[in-house]
Coordinates of N, CA and C in Angstrom, one line a residue:
M815 N -8.1 103.7 180.0 CA -8.7 103.8 178.3 C -8.0 103.7 178.2
L816 N -8.2 103.0 176.8 CA -7.3 102.1 176.0 C -7.1 103.5 174.6
G817 N -5.6 103.5 174.3 CA -5.6 104.5 172.7 C -6.1 103.6 172.0
K818 N -6.6 104.0 170.6 CA -6.9 103.7 169.5 C -5.0 103.1 168.2
V819 N -5.2 102.5 167.4 CA -3.8 101.6 167.3 C -4.4 101.5 165.4
N820 N -3.5 102.6 165.0 CA -4.2 102.4 163.5 C -3.3 101.9 162.7
F821 N -3.1 100.4 162.2 CA -2.1 99.5 162.1 C -1.8 99.9 160.8
G822 N -2.7 100.7 159.8 CA -2.2 100.8 158.8 C -1.0 102.2 158.1
S823 N -1.1 102.5 159.2 CA 0.0 103.9 159.5 C 1.2 103.4 159.8
L824 N 1.3 101.8 160.8 CA 2.7 101.8 161.1 C 3.2 100.5 160.2
Y825 N 2.1 100.1 159.1 CA 2.7 99.3 158.1 C 3.1 100.7 157.3
S826 N 2.6 101.3 157.0 CA 2.8 102.3 155.9 C 3.9 103.3 156.3
A827 N 4.3 103.4 157.4 CA 5.5 103.7 158.0 C 6.9 103.0 158.2
A828 N 6.8 101.5 158.1 CA 7.7 100.4 157.9 C 8.1 100.1 156.6
V829 N 7.3 100.1 155.3 CA 7.5 100.3 154.7 C 8.1 101.2 153.8
N830 N 7.5 102.4 153.7 CA 8.9 103.6 153.5 C 9.9 104.0 154.7
Q831 N 10.2 103.0 155.6 CA 11.5 102.9 156.1 C 12.2 101.6 155.2
A832 N 11.6 100.8 154.7 CA 12.3 100.1 154.3 C 12.7 100.3 152.6
Q833 N 11.9 101.0 152.2 CA 12.4 101.9 150.7 C 13.5 102.7 150.9
Q834 N 13.4 103.5 152.5 CA 14.5 104.3 152.1 C 15.6 103.7 152.4
N835 N 15.6 102.8 153.1 CA 16.6 102.0 153.7 C 17.4 101.1 152.0
Q836 N 16.5 100.8 151.7 CA 16.7 100.1 150.6 C 17.2 100.9 149.6
Q837 N 16.9 102.3 148.8 CA 17.3 103.6 148.4 C 18.9 104.1 148.7
A838 N 19.3 104.2 150.1 CA 20.2 104.3 150.6 C 21.3 103.4 150.3
Q839 N 20.9 102.2 150.4 CA 21.8 100.8 150.2 C 22.1 100.8 148.8
Q840 N 21.4 101.0 147.8 CA 21.6 101.0 146.4 C 22.4 102.2 145.9
N841 N 22.2 103.8 146.8 CA 22.9 104.9 146.0 C 24.6 104.2 146.9
Q842 N 24.5 103.8 147.6 CA 25.9 103.4 148.5 C 26.6 102.3 147.4
Q843 N 25.7 101.5 146.7 CA 26.6 100.3 146.1 C 26.5 101.0 144.7
K844 N 25.5 102.2 144.6 CA 26.3 102.8 142.9 C 27.7 104.0 143.2
Q845 N 27.7 104.3 144.2 CA 29.2 105.5 144.8 C 30.5 104.5 145.1
D846 N 29.6 103.2 145.0 CA 31.0 102.1 145.7 C 31.4 101.7 143.9
L847 N 30.3 101.8 143.3 CA 30.8 100.9 142.1 C 31.7 102.6 140.9
I848 N 31.2 103.6 141.3 CA 32.1 104.4 140.7 C 33.1 104.7 140.9
R849 N 33.0 104.7 142.2 CA 34.4 105.1 143.0 C 35.6 103.6 142.5
R850 N 35.5 102.4 142.2 CA 36.2 101.8 142.2 C 36.4 101.7 140.2
N851 N 35.1 101.4 139.9 CA 35.6 101.4 138.3 C 36.8 103.1 138.0
Y852 N 36.6 104.6 138.4 CA 37.0 105.5 138.4 C 38.8 105.1 139.0
N853 N 38.9 104.3 139.8 CA 40.3 104.7 140.1 C 40.3 103.3 139.4
E854 N 39.8 102.2 139.0 CA 40.8 101.3 138.2 C 41.1 102.2 136.9
I855 N 40.3 102.8 136.1 CA 40.5 103.3 134.8 C 41.3 104.6 135.0
Y856 N 41.3 105.3 136.1 CA 42.0 106.0 136.3 C 43.5 105.9 136.1
S857 N 44.1 104.5 137.0 CA 45.1 103.7 137.0 C 45.8 103.3 135.5
H858 N 44.9 102.3 135.6 CA 45.1 102.4 133.8 C 45.8 103.7 133.2
E859 N 45.6 104.0 132.8 CA 45.5 105.6 131.8 C 46.8 106.3 132.4
M860 N 46.5 106.2 133.9 CA 47.9 106.9 134.3 C 49.1 106.2 134.1
A861 N 49.4 105.3 134.1 CA 50.4 104.6 133.8 C 51.0 105.2 132.2
H862 N 49.8 105.3 130.9 CA 49.9 105.4 130.0 C 50.7 106.8 130.1
K863 N 49.9 107.6 130.1 CA 50.3 109.1 130.6 C 51.9 109.3 131.6
A864 N 52.0 108.3 132.6 CA 53.4 108.9 133.0 C 54.9 107.9 131.8
A865 N 54.2 106.7 131.3 CA 54.8 106.6 130.6 C 55.6 107.2 129.3
G866 N 54.3 107.8 129.1 CA 54.5 108.7 127.9 C 55.1 109.9 127.8
G867 N 55.3 110.5 129.0 CA 55.8 111.2 129.1 C 55.1 112.9 128.3
P868 N 56.2 113.6 127.5 CA 55.5 114.6 126.5 C 54.9 114.2 125.0
L869 N 54.6 112.9 125.0 CA 54.1 112.8 123.6 C 52.6 112.1 124.6
A870 N 52.5 112.0 125.7 CA 51.2 111.9 126.0 C 49.8 113.2 126.2
G871 N 48.9 112.9 126.1 CA 48.4 114.1 126.4 C 47.5 113.7 127.9
N872 N 46.0 114.0 127.9 CA 45.6 114.0 129.5 C 44.9 113.5 129.3
I873 N 44.1 113.0 130.2 CA 43.3 111.5 130.8 C 42.4 112.0 130.6
V874 N 41.3 111.2 129.8 CA 40.1 111.1 129.8 C 39.0 110.1 130.5
I875 N 38.2 110.3 130.9 CA 37.5 109.4 131.5 C 36.3 109.6 131.2
E876 N 35.5 108.7 130.1 CA 34.1 108.9 129.7 C 33.4 108.3 131.0
R877 N 31.9 108.4 130.8 CA 31.4 107.8 131.9 C 29.7 107.7 130.9
N878 N 29.1 106.5 131.5 CA 27.5 106.4 131.1 C 26.5 107.4 131.3
D879 N 25.1 107.0 131.3 CA 24.5 108.0 131.8 C 23.9 108.3 133.2
E880 N 24.5 107.0 133.9 CA 24.2 107.5 134.9 C 25.8 107.7 135.7
G881 N 26.3 108.0 135.2 CA 27.3 108.6 135.6 C 28.7 107.9 136.2
I882 N 28.0 106.7 136.1 CA 29.4 105.6 136.2 C 30.4 105.6 135.3
P883 N 31.7 105.4 135.3 CA 33.0 105.5 134.8 C 33.2 104.0 134.6
V884 N 33.0 104.2 132.8 CA 33.1 102.7 131.8 C 34.2 103.0 130.9
S885 N 35.2 103.6 130.8 CA 36.1 104.0 130.0 C 36.9 105.0 129.7
G886 N 38.2 104.7 129.3 CA 39.0 106.3 129.6 C 40.6 105.5 128.4
H887 N 41.1 106.8 128.1 CA 41.9 107.2 127.2 C 42.8 108.0 127.6
V888 N 43.8 107.9 127.1 CA 45.0 108.7 126.7 C 45.6 109.5 125.1
A889 N 45.1 110.2 125.0 CA 46.2 110.4 123.4 C 47.8 110.8 123.1
I890 N 48.1 110.0 122.4 CA 49.4 109.7 122.3 C 50.1 110.6 121.1
K891 N 50.8 111.1 121.0 CA 51.6 111.5 119.9 C 52.0 111.1 119.2
M892 N 51.7 110.1 117.8 CA 52.3 109.0 117.3 C 53.9 109.8 116.6
P893 N 54.9 108.7 116.4 CA 56.0 109.6 115.5 C 56.0 109.9 114.1
S894 N 56.3 110.7 113.3 CA 56.6 110.5 112.0 C 57.6 110.7 111.7
I895 N 58.1 110.5 110.7 CA 59.6 109.9 110.3 C 59.9 110.9 109.7
D896 N 61.0 111.4 110.0 CA 61.5 112.8 108.8 C 62.7 112.1 108.5
P897 N 63.2 112.3 107.2 CA 64.1 111.6 106.7 C 65.6 111.9 106.9
E898 N 65.5 113.1 107.4 CA 66.8 114.2 107.7 C 67.3 113.3 109.6
N899 N 66.0 112.6 110.1 CA 66.4 112.8 111.5 C 65.6 111.0 111.9
P900 N 65.9 110.1 111.2 CA 65.3 108.6 111.0 C 65.0 108.4 113.0
Q901 N 66.0 108.6 113.4 CA 66.5 108.1 115.2 C 65.2 108.4 115.8
K902 N 65.1 109.6 115.8 CA 64.2 110.4 116.5 C 63.1 109.6 116.3
A903 N 62.5 109.4 115.3 CA 61.0 108.6 115.1 C 61.5 107.2 115.6
I904 N 62.4 106.0 115.8 CA 62.7 105.2 116.5 C 62.1 105.7 118.2
D905 N 63.4 106.7 118.6 CA 63.2 107.0 119.7 C 61.8 107.1 120.4
D906 N 60.7 107.9 119.6 CA 59.7 108.3 119.9 C 58.6 107.2 120.0
A907 N 58.7 106.4 119.1 CA 58.3 104.4 118.6 C 58.4 104.1 120.1
N908 N 59.4 104.1 120.4 CA 59.8 103.1 121.7 C 59.4 103.7 122.6
I909 N 58.8 105.0 122.8 CA 58.1 106.0 124.1 C 57.0 105.2 124.0
V910 N 56.2 105.3 122.8 CA 54.9 105.4 122.4 C 54.9 103.8 122.6
I911 N 55.6 103.1 122.1 CA 55.1 101.5 123.0 C 55.4 101.1 124.3
M912 N 56.1 101.8 125.1 CA 56.3 101.5 126.5 C 54.8 102.2 126.9
A913 N 54.8 103.5 126.5 CA 53.0 104.0 126.7 C 52.0 102.8 127.2
A914 N 52.2 102.3 125.1 CA 51.0 101.5 125.5 C 50.8 100.4 126.2
L915 N 52.0 99.8 126.4 CA 52.0 98.8 127.3 C 52.2 99.0 128.9
A916 N 52.4 99.9 129.4 CA 52.7 100.4 130.5 C 51.7 99.5 131.6
P917 N 50.5 99.5 131.1 CA 49.3 98.8 132.4 C 49.5 97.7 132.5
S918 N 49.3 97.5 133.4 CA 49.0 95.8 134.1 C 48.6 94.6 132.8
D919 N 47.4 95.6 132.7 CA 46.3 95.0 131.7 C 45.9 95.6 130.5
P920 N 46.6 95.4 129.6 CA 46.7 96.1 128.0 C 45.7 95.9 127.5
S921 N 45.1 96.9 126.6 CA 43.6 96.6 126.1 C 44.0 96.5 124.6
D922 N 42.7 95.5 124.2 CA 42.9 95.4 122.7 C 44.0 96.7 122.0
Q923 N 43.1 97.9 122.4 CA 43.3 99.2 121.2 C 44.5 99.5 121.5
D924 N 45.3 99.7 123.0 CA 46.9 99.4 123.2 C 47.4 98.7 123.1
Y925 N 47.4 97.1 122.3 CA 47.9 96.6 121.7 C 48.7 96.9 120.1
K926 N 46.7 97.6 119.9 CA 47.1 98.0 118.6 C 48.4 99.4 118.4
V927 N 48.2 100.1 119.1 CA 49.1 101.3 119.6 C 50.2 100.8 119.3
A928 N 50.5 99.9 120.2 CA 52.1 99.4 120.3 C 52.5 98.6 119.1
A929 N 51.4 97.9 118.2 CA 51.9 98.0 117.1 C 52.3 98.6 115.9
Q930 N 51.1 99.4 115.8 CA 51.5 100.6 115.3 C 53.1 101.4 115.0
A931 N 53.1 101.7 116.7 CA 54.2 102.2 116.8 C 55.5 101.4 116.2
R932 N 55.5 100.2 116.2 CA 56.2 99.3 116.0 C 56.7 99.2 114.4
T933 N 55.4 99.3 113.6 CA 55.4 99.8 112.3 C 56.4 100.6 111.9
I934 N 56.1 102.3 112.5 CA 57.0 103.4 112.0 C 58.2 103.2 112.8
K935 N 58.4 102.1 113.6 CA 60.0 102.5 114.6 C 60.8 101.3 113.2
S936 N 60.2 100.2 112.5 CA 60.9 99.5 111.4 C 61.2 100.4 110.5
Q937 N 60.4 100.9 110.2 CA 60.1 101.9 108.9 C 61.5 103.0 108.8
A938 N 61.6 103.5 110.4 CA 62.6 104.5 110.3 C 64.0 103.7 110.4
Q939 N 64.2 102.6 110.9 CA 65.3 101.5 110.8 C 65.8 101.2 109.8
G940 N 64.7 101.0 109.2 CA 65.4 100.6 107.4 C 65.6 101.7 106.6
M941 N 65.2 103.5 107.3 CA 65.9 104.0 106.4 C 67.4 104.4 107.3
L942 N 67.3 104.4 108.7 CA 68.3 104.7 109.1 C 69.7 104.1 108.9
H943 N 69.5 102.6 108.5 CA 69.9 101.5 108.2 C 70.4 101.6 106.3
G944 N 69.3 101.8 105.8 CA 69.0 102.1 104.5 C 70.5 103.5 103.4
D945 N 70.2 104.4 104.7 CA 71.0 105.5 104.7 C 72.7 105.2 104.3
K946 N 72.5 104.3 106.1 CA 74.3 104.0 106.0 C 74.5 103.0 105.0
G947 N 73.5 102.2 104.9 CA 74.3 101.4 103.8 C 75.0 102.0 102.3
K948 N 74.0 102.9 101.7 CA 74.5 103.8 101.1 C 75.5 104.5 100.9
K949 N 75.7 105.6 102.5 CA 77.2 105.7 102.1 C 78.1 104.7 102.6
L950 N 78.4 103.7 102.8 CA 78.9 102.7 102.5 C 79.6 102.1 100.9
N951 N 78.0 102.3 100.5 CA 78.7 101.7 99.2 C 79.0 102.8 98.2
I952 N 78.8 104.2 98.5 CA 79.5 105.2 98.0 C 80.7 105.3 97.9
M953 N 81.2 104.8 99.4 CA 82.8 105.1 99.8 C 83.8 104.0 99.2
A954 N 83.1 102.6 98.5 CA 83.6 101.3 98.3 C 83.8 101.9 97.0

């Protein structure tokens, strides 16, 4: 006696299995993308944090609606110039410059932060040298 074969249910099962396989592959690709993006962003931001030392804040990684890491940042304390101690601003500006340019692939924002720190450093150097010049002029 021959058994009945329902081709519709065989086809349906095959389609269902193919869809599950495709979904599993898409999930794996998404997980790979999340891991790859996270590692790249974390490495970049960790370079800032390590070089920034006590002037650097925590690493923040931004994710899109699908949970995929898309960007990151590390806050850094920009030096302020104390007329009584411009050398501290120079030293801190040097740290900020190194931190901004620490990653192997600095972003446009990283270059802007370094430029801002260079401006502060230049102003502090002017104060430092200006004060020394005034002292020399007084003695002359």
